[in-house]
mmCIF file of C-alpha atoms in Angstrom:
data_model
loop_
_atom_site.group_PDB
_atom_site.id
_atom_site.type_symbol
_atom_site.label_atom_id
_atom_site.label_comp_id
_atom_site.label_asym_id
_atom_site.label_seq_id
_atom_site.Cartn_x
_atom_site.Cartn_y
_atom_site.Cartn_z
ATOM 1 C CA UNK A 1 167.842 -117.091 38.048
ATOM 2 C CA UNK A 2 168.906 -119.370 35.366
ATOM 3 C CA UNK A 3 166.235 -118.296 32.975
ATOM 4 C CA UNK A 4 167.519 -114.675 33.579
ATOM 5 C CA UNK A 5 171.053 -116.227 33.135
ATOM 6 C CA UNK A 6 169.970 -118.115 29.747
ATOM 7 C CA UNK A 7 168.029 -115.041 28.482
ATOM 8 C CA UNK A 8 171.037 -112.452 29.078
ATOM 9 C CA UNK A 9 173.330 -114.939 27.361
ATOM 10 C CA UNK A 10 171.094 -115.386 24.359
ATOM 11 C CA UNK A 11 171.069 -111.360 24.371
ATOM 12 C CA UNK A 12 174.864 -111.077 24.462
ATOM 13 C CA UNK A 13 175.031 -113.738 21.396
ATOM 14 C CA UNK A 14 172.576 -112.070 19.513
ATOM 15 C CA UNK A 15 174.333 -108.496 19.859
ATOM 16 C CA UNK A 16 177.841 -110.150 18.564
ATOM 17 C CA UNK A 17 176.302 -112.276 16.292
ATOM 18 C CA UNK A 18 174.583 -109.308 14.479
ATOM 19 C CA UNK A 19 177.530 -107.443 14.713
ATOM 20 C CA UNK A 20 179.161 -106.992 10.935
ATOM 21 C CA UNK A 21 183.047 -106.868 12.519
ATOM 22 C CA UNK A 22 184.691 -109.745 13.927
ATOM 23 C CA UNK A 23 185.021 -110.029 17.122
ATOM 24 C CA UNK A 24 187.111 -112.180 19.850
ATOM 25 C CA UNK A 25 187.323 -112.150 23.464
ATOM 26 C CA UNK A 26 191.064 -113.203 24.726
ATOM 27 C CA UNK A 27 192.127 -114.279 28.492
ATOM 28 C CA UNK A 28 195.083 -112.938 29.769
ATOM 29 C CA UNK A 29 197.113 -115.921 28.444
ATOM 30 C CA UNK A 30 195.643 -115.718 24.877
ATOM 31 C CA UNK A 31 192.565 -118.263 24.933
ATOM 32 C CA UNK A 32 190.047 -117.638 22.783
ATOM 33 C CA UNK A 33 187.075 -117.311 25.126
ATOM 34 C CA UNK A 34 184.278 -116.182 22.676
ATOM 35 C CA UNK A 35 184.024 -115.139 18.943
ATOM 36 C CA UNK A 36 181.046 -114.032 16.999
ATOM 37 C CA UNK A 37 179.198 -115.310 13.477
ATOM 38 C CA UNK A 38 181.522 -112.952 11.505
ATOM 39 C CA UNK A 39 184.884 -114.044 12.781
ATOM 40 C CA UNK A 40 183.293 -117.696 11.962
ATOM 41 C CA UNK A 41 182.482 -116.749 8.682
ATOM 42 C CA UNK A 42 185.565 -114.852 7.546
ATOM 43 C CA UNK A 43 188.173 -117.646 9.358
ATOM 44 C CA UNK A 44 185.710 -120.394 7.607
ATOM 45 C CA UNK A 45 186.121 -122.501 11.055
ATOM 46 C CA UNK A 46 183.324 -123.659 13.932
ATOM 47 C CA UNK A 47 183.407 -121.817 17.204
ATOM 48 C CA UNK A 48 184.501 -124.951 18.327
ATOM 49 C CA UNK A 49 187.623 -125.222 16.367
ATOM 50 C CA UNK A 50 188.612 -121.949 18.110
ATOM 51 C CA UNK A 51 187.020 -121.158 21.536
ATOM 52 C CA UNK A 52 189.296 -122.663 23.985
ATOM 53 C CA UNK A 53 192.420 -122.907 22.619
ATOM 54 C CA UNK A 54 195.372 -120.443 22.337
ATOM 55 C CA UNK A 55 195.467 -117.517 19.959
ATOM 56 C CA UNK A 56 199.181 -118.242 19.069
ATOM 57 C CA UNK A 57 198.443 -122.118 18.461
ATOM 58 C CA UNK A 58 194.895 -121.330 16.365
ATOM 59 C CA UNK A 59 196.484 -118.736 14.475
ATOM 60 C CA UNK A 60 199.938 -120.068 13.731
ATOM 61 C CA UNK A 61 202.725 -117.463 12.963
ATOM 62 C CA UNK A 62 200.694 -114.577 14.640
ATOM 63 C CA UNK A 63 202.673 -114.170 18.148
ATOM 64 C CA UNK A 64 205.085 -112.340 16.821
ATOM 65 C CA UNK A 65 203.678 -110.766 13.783
ATOM 66 C CA UNK A 66 202.634 -106.785 14.205
ATOM 67 C CA UNK A 67 199.233 -107.703 15.248
ATOM 68 C CA UNK A 68 200.681 -110.519 17.851
ATOM 69 C CA UNK A 69 202.677 -107.277 19.106
ATOM 70 C CA UNK A 70 199.699 -105.294 19.378
ATOM 71 C CA UNK A 71 197.621 -107.698 21.139
ATOM 72 C CA UNK A 72 200.671 -108.228 23.424
ATOM 73 C CA UNK A 73 201.245 -104.761 24.394
ATOM 74 C CA UNK A 74 196.956 -104.233 24.869
ATOM 75 C CA UNK A 75 197.022 -107.267 27.096
ATOM 76 C CA UNK A 76 200.339 -105.733 29.320
ATOM 77 C CA UNK A 77 199.485 -102.023 29.198
ATOM 78 C CA UNK A 78 195.797 -101.845 29.286
ATOM 79 C CA UNK A 79 195.603 -99.095 26.838
ATOM 80 C CA UNK A 80 193.492 -99.853 23.553
ATOM 81 C CA UNK A 81 195.214 -100.110 20.029
ATOM 82 C CA UNK A 82 194.191 -99.908 16.358
ATOM 83 C CA UNK A 83 196.542 -100.838 13.250
ATOM 84 C CA UNK A 84 195.182 -101.532 9.600
ATOM 85 C CA UNK A 85 197.177 -104.393 8.345
ATOM 86 C CA UNK A 86 197.031 -107.164 5.396
ATOM 87 C CA UNK A 87 196.046 -111.051 6.987
ATOM 88 C CA UNK A 88 196.456 -113.971 4.926
ATOM 89 C CA UNK A 89 194.341 -117.287 5.681
ATOM 90 C CA UNK A 90 196.096 -120.932 5.745
ATOM 91 C CA UNK A 91 193.922 -121.227 2.498
ATOM 92 C CA UNK A 92 195.506 -118.201 0.550
ATOM 93 C CA UNK A 93 192.501 -115.877 1.131
ATOM 94 C CA UNK A 94 194.239 -112.194 1.633
ATOM 95 C CA UNK A 95 192.012 -109.364 2.912
ATOM 96 C CA UNK A 96 193.177 -105.692 4.624
ATOM 97 C CA UNK A 97 191.738 -105.363 7.808
ATOM 98 C CA UNK A 98 191.090 -102.731 10.313
ATOM 99 C CA UNK A 99 192.043 -104.188 13.752
ATOM 100 C CA UNK A 100 191.081 -102.822 17.362
ATOM 101 C CA UNK A 101 192.125 -104.326 20.345
ATOM 102 C CA UNK A 102 190.553 -102.958 23.791
ATOM 103 C CA UNK A 103 191.465 -104.422 27.518
ATOM 104 C CA UNK A 104 188.594 -104.986 29.523
ATOM 105 C CA UNK A 105 187.511 -104.611 33.164
ATOM 106 C CA UNK A 106 187.877 -108.423 34.156
ATOM 107 C CA UNK A 107 191.786 -108.709 32.631
ATOM 108 C CA UNK A 108 191.118 -109.846 29.522
ATOM 109 C CA UNK A 109 190.850 -108.077 25.834
ATOM 110 C CA UNK A 110 188.530 -107.605 23.352
ATOM 111 C CA UNK A 111 189.365 -107.621 19.801
ATOM 112 C CA UNK A 112 187.436 -105.995 16.491
ATOM 113 C CA UNK A 113 188.092 -106.192 13.056
ATOM 114 C CA UNK A 114 186.580 -105.564 10.093
ATOM 115 C CA UNK A 115 187.504 -105.891 6.313
ATOM 116 C CA UNK A 116 188.516 -102.791 4.712
ATOM 117 C CA UNK A 117 190.021 -104.545 1.419
ATOM 118 C CA UNK A 118 187.539 -102.667 -0.679
ATOM 119 C CA UNK A 119 188.812 -99.009 0.712
ATOM 120 C CA UNK A 120 192.672 -100.398 0.533
ATOM 121 C CA UNK A 121 191.959 -101.103 -3.020
ATOM 122 C CA UNK A 122 190.283 -97.839 -3.866
ATOM 123 C CA UNK A 123 192.744 -95.804 -2.396
ATOM 124 C CA UNK A 124 195.704 -97.630 -3.895
ATOM 125 C CA UNK A 125 193.926 -96.685 -7.455
ATOM 126 C CA UNK A 126 193.741 -93.475 -6.516
ATOM 127 C CA UNK A 127 197.304 -93.149 -5.663
ATOM 128 C CA UNK A 128 198.155 -94.789 -9.321
ATOM 129 C CA UNK A 129 195.732 -92.095 -10.855
ATOM 130 C CA UNK A 130 197.213 -89.301 -9.134
ATOM 131 C CA UNK A 131 200.703 -90.143 -9.895
ATOM 132 C CA UNK A 132 199.644 -90.652 -13.805
ATOM 133 C CA UNK A 133 198.267 -87.307 -13.881
ATOM 134 C CA UNK A 134 201.156 -85.857 -12.120
ATOM 135 C CA UNK A 135 203.349 -87.398 -14.610
ATOM 136 C CA UNK A 136 201.522 -86.372 -17.423
ATOM 137 C CA UNK A 137 201.062 -82.851 -16.329
ATOM 138 C CA UNK A 138 205.110 -82.536 -15.518
ATOM 139 C CA UNK A 139 205.637 -84.019 -19.182
ATOM 140 C CA UNK A 140 203.710 -81.259 -20.659
ATOM 141 C CA UNK A 141 204.935 -78.748 -18.477
ATOM 142 C CA UNK A 142 201.294 -77.373 -17.862
ATOM 143 C CA UNK A 143 200.758 -75.293 -14.919
ATOM 144 C CA UNK A 144 197.762 -76.314 -12.491
ATOM 145 C CA UNK A 145 195.984 -74.303 -10.402
ATOM 146 C CA UNK A 146 192.746 -75.226 -7.941
ATOM 147 C CA UNK A 147 190.643 -72.758 -6.511
ATOM 148 C CA UNK A 148 188.149 -73.451 -3.007
ATOM 149 C CA UNK A 149 184.909 -71.397 -3.709
ATOM 150 C CA UNK A 150 183.939 -71.710 -0.086
ATOM 151 C CA UNK A 151 187.677 -70.233 1.496
ATOM 152 C CA UNK A 152 188.575 -68.280 -1.649
ATOM 153 C CA UNK A 153 191.904 -69.790 -1.600
ATOM 154 C CA UNK A 154 193.787 -70.615 -4.966
ATOM 155 C CA UNK A 155 196.524 -73.308 -5.067
ATOM 156 C CA UNK A 156 199.125 -72.768 -7.782
ATOM 157 C CA UNK A 157 201.820 -75.659 -8.943
ATOM 158 C CA UNK A 158 205.476 -74.736 -9.425
ATOM 159 C CA UNK A 159 204.433 -74.722 -13.481
ATOM 160 C CA UNK A 160 201.435 -72.273 -12.939
ATOM 161 C CA UNK A 161 203.472 -70.001 -10.700
ATOM 162 C CA UNK A 162 206.633 -70.115 -13.297
ATOM 163 C CA UNK A 163 204.441 -69.251 -16.357
ATOM 164 C CA UNK A 164 203.226 -66.163 -14.263
ATOM 165 C CA UNK A 165 206.588 -65.194 -13.147
ATOM 166 C CA UNK A 166 205.821 -65.633 -9.311
ATOM 167 C CA UNK A 167 207.619 -67.106 -6.479
ATOM 168 C CA UNK A 168 206.198 -70.204 -4.050
ATOM 169 C CA UNK A 169 205.235 -67.703 -1.482
ATOM 170 C CA UNK A 170 202.563 -66.672 -3.973
ATOM 171 C CA UNK A 171 199.172 -67.366 -2.487
ATOM 172 C CA UNK A 172 196.483 -65.157 -4.579
ATOM 173 C CA UNK A 173 192.673 -65.460 -3.656
ATOM 174 C CA UNK A 174 190.488 -65.086 -6.820
ATOM 175 C CA UNK A 175 190.719 -61.241 -6.973
ATOM 176 C CA UNK A 176 194.328 -61.521 -7.081
ATOM 177 C CA UNK A 177 194.346 -64.137 -9.754
ATOM 178 C CA UNK A 178 191.964 -62.034 -11.854
ATOM 179 C CA UNK A 179 194.439 -59.300 -12.164
ATOM 180 C CA UNK A 180 196.521 -61.799 -14.182
ATOM 181 C CA UNK A 181 193.585 -62.258 -16.479
ATOM 182 C CA UNK A 182 193.307 -60.179 -19.669
ATOM 183 C CA UNK A 183 190.443 -57.603 -19.231
#
């Protein structure tokens, strides 16, 4: 029985430590019961520095943060939640993190998180690029249209509609658009 228990513990540890997401298990009083290797790598602390400590003490200032409020709601309401947020470690490292909290059947909550910094930076760069394009198009008073070949739907911006003298409800397909093109 002890060998079987040790085997199951090794399997459990192997699963947790093979995850590319951070993982933690909190008791109802927010004591950290377990963490995985990715958590230790991201946090730059040892298992002994985290396991057995209250989460609020291990991560000062987190109790009243949006993330801390989410953890408390999940513990209280027993309903999973997720959020994307910026997180700064004491050493100044800041990452965008997708955090998910799940109630367990034994009254604990399981937390998973992953670094989404690259995605958030790409989204911000795309928004900035689209804003610059919109400024250029507006300044040049250029009409813009977009045709979706699969659905045969053509979308026109306001400048394009104004050039052709049609109202905002005008939504041409390709054949209707071709009516506006000189043969």
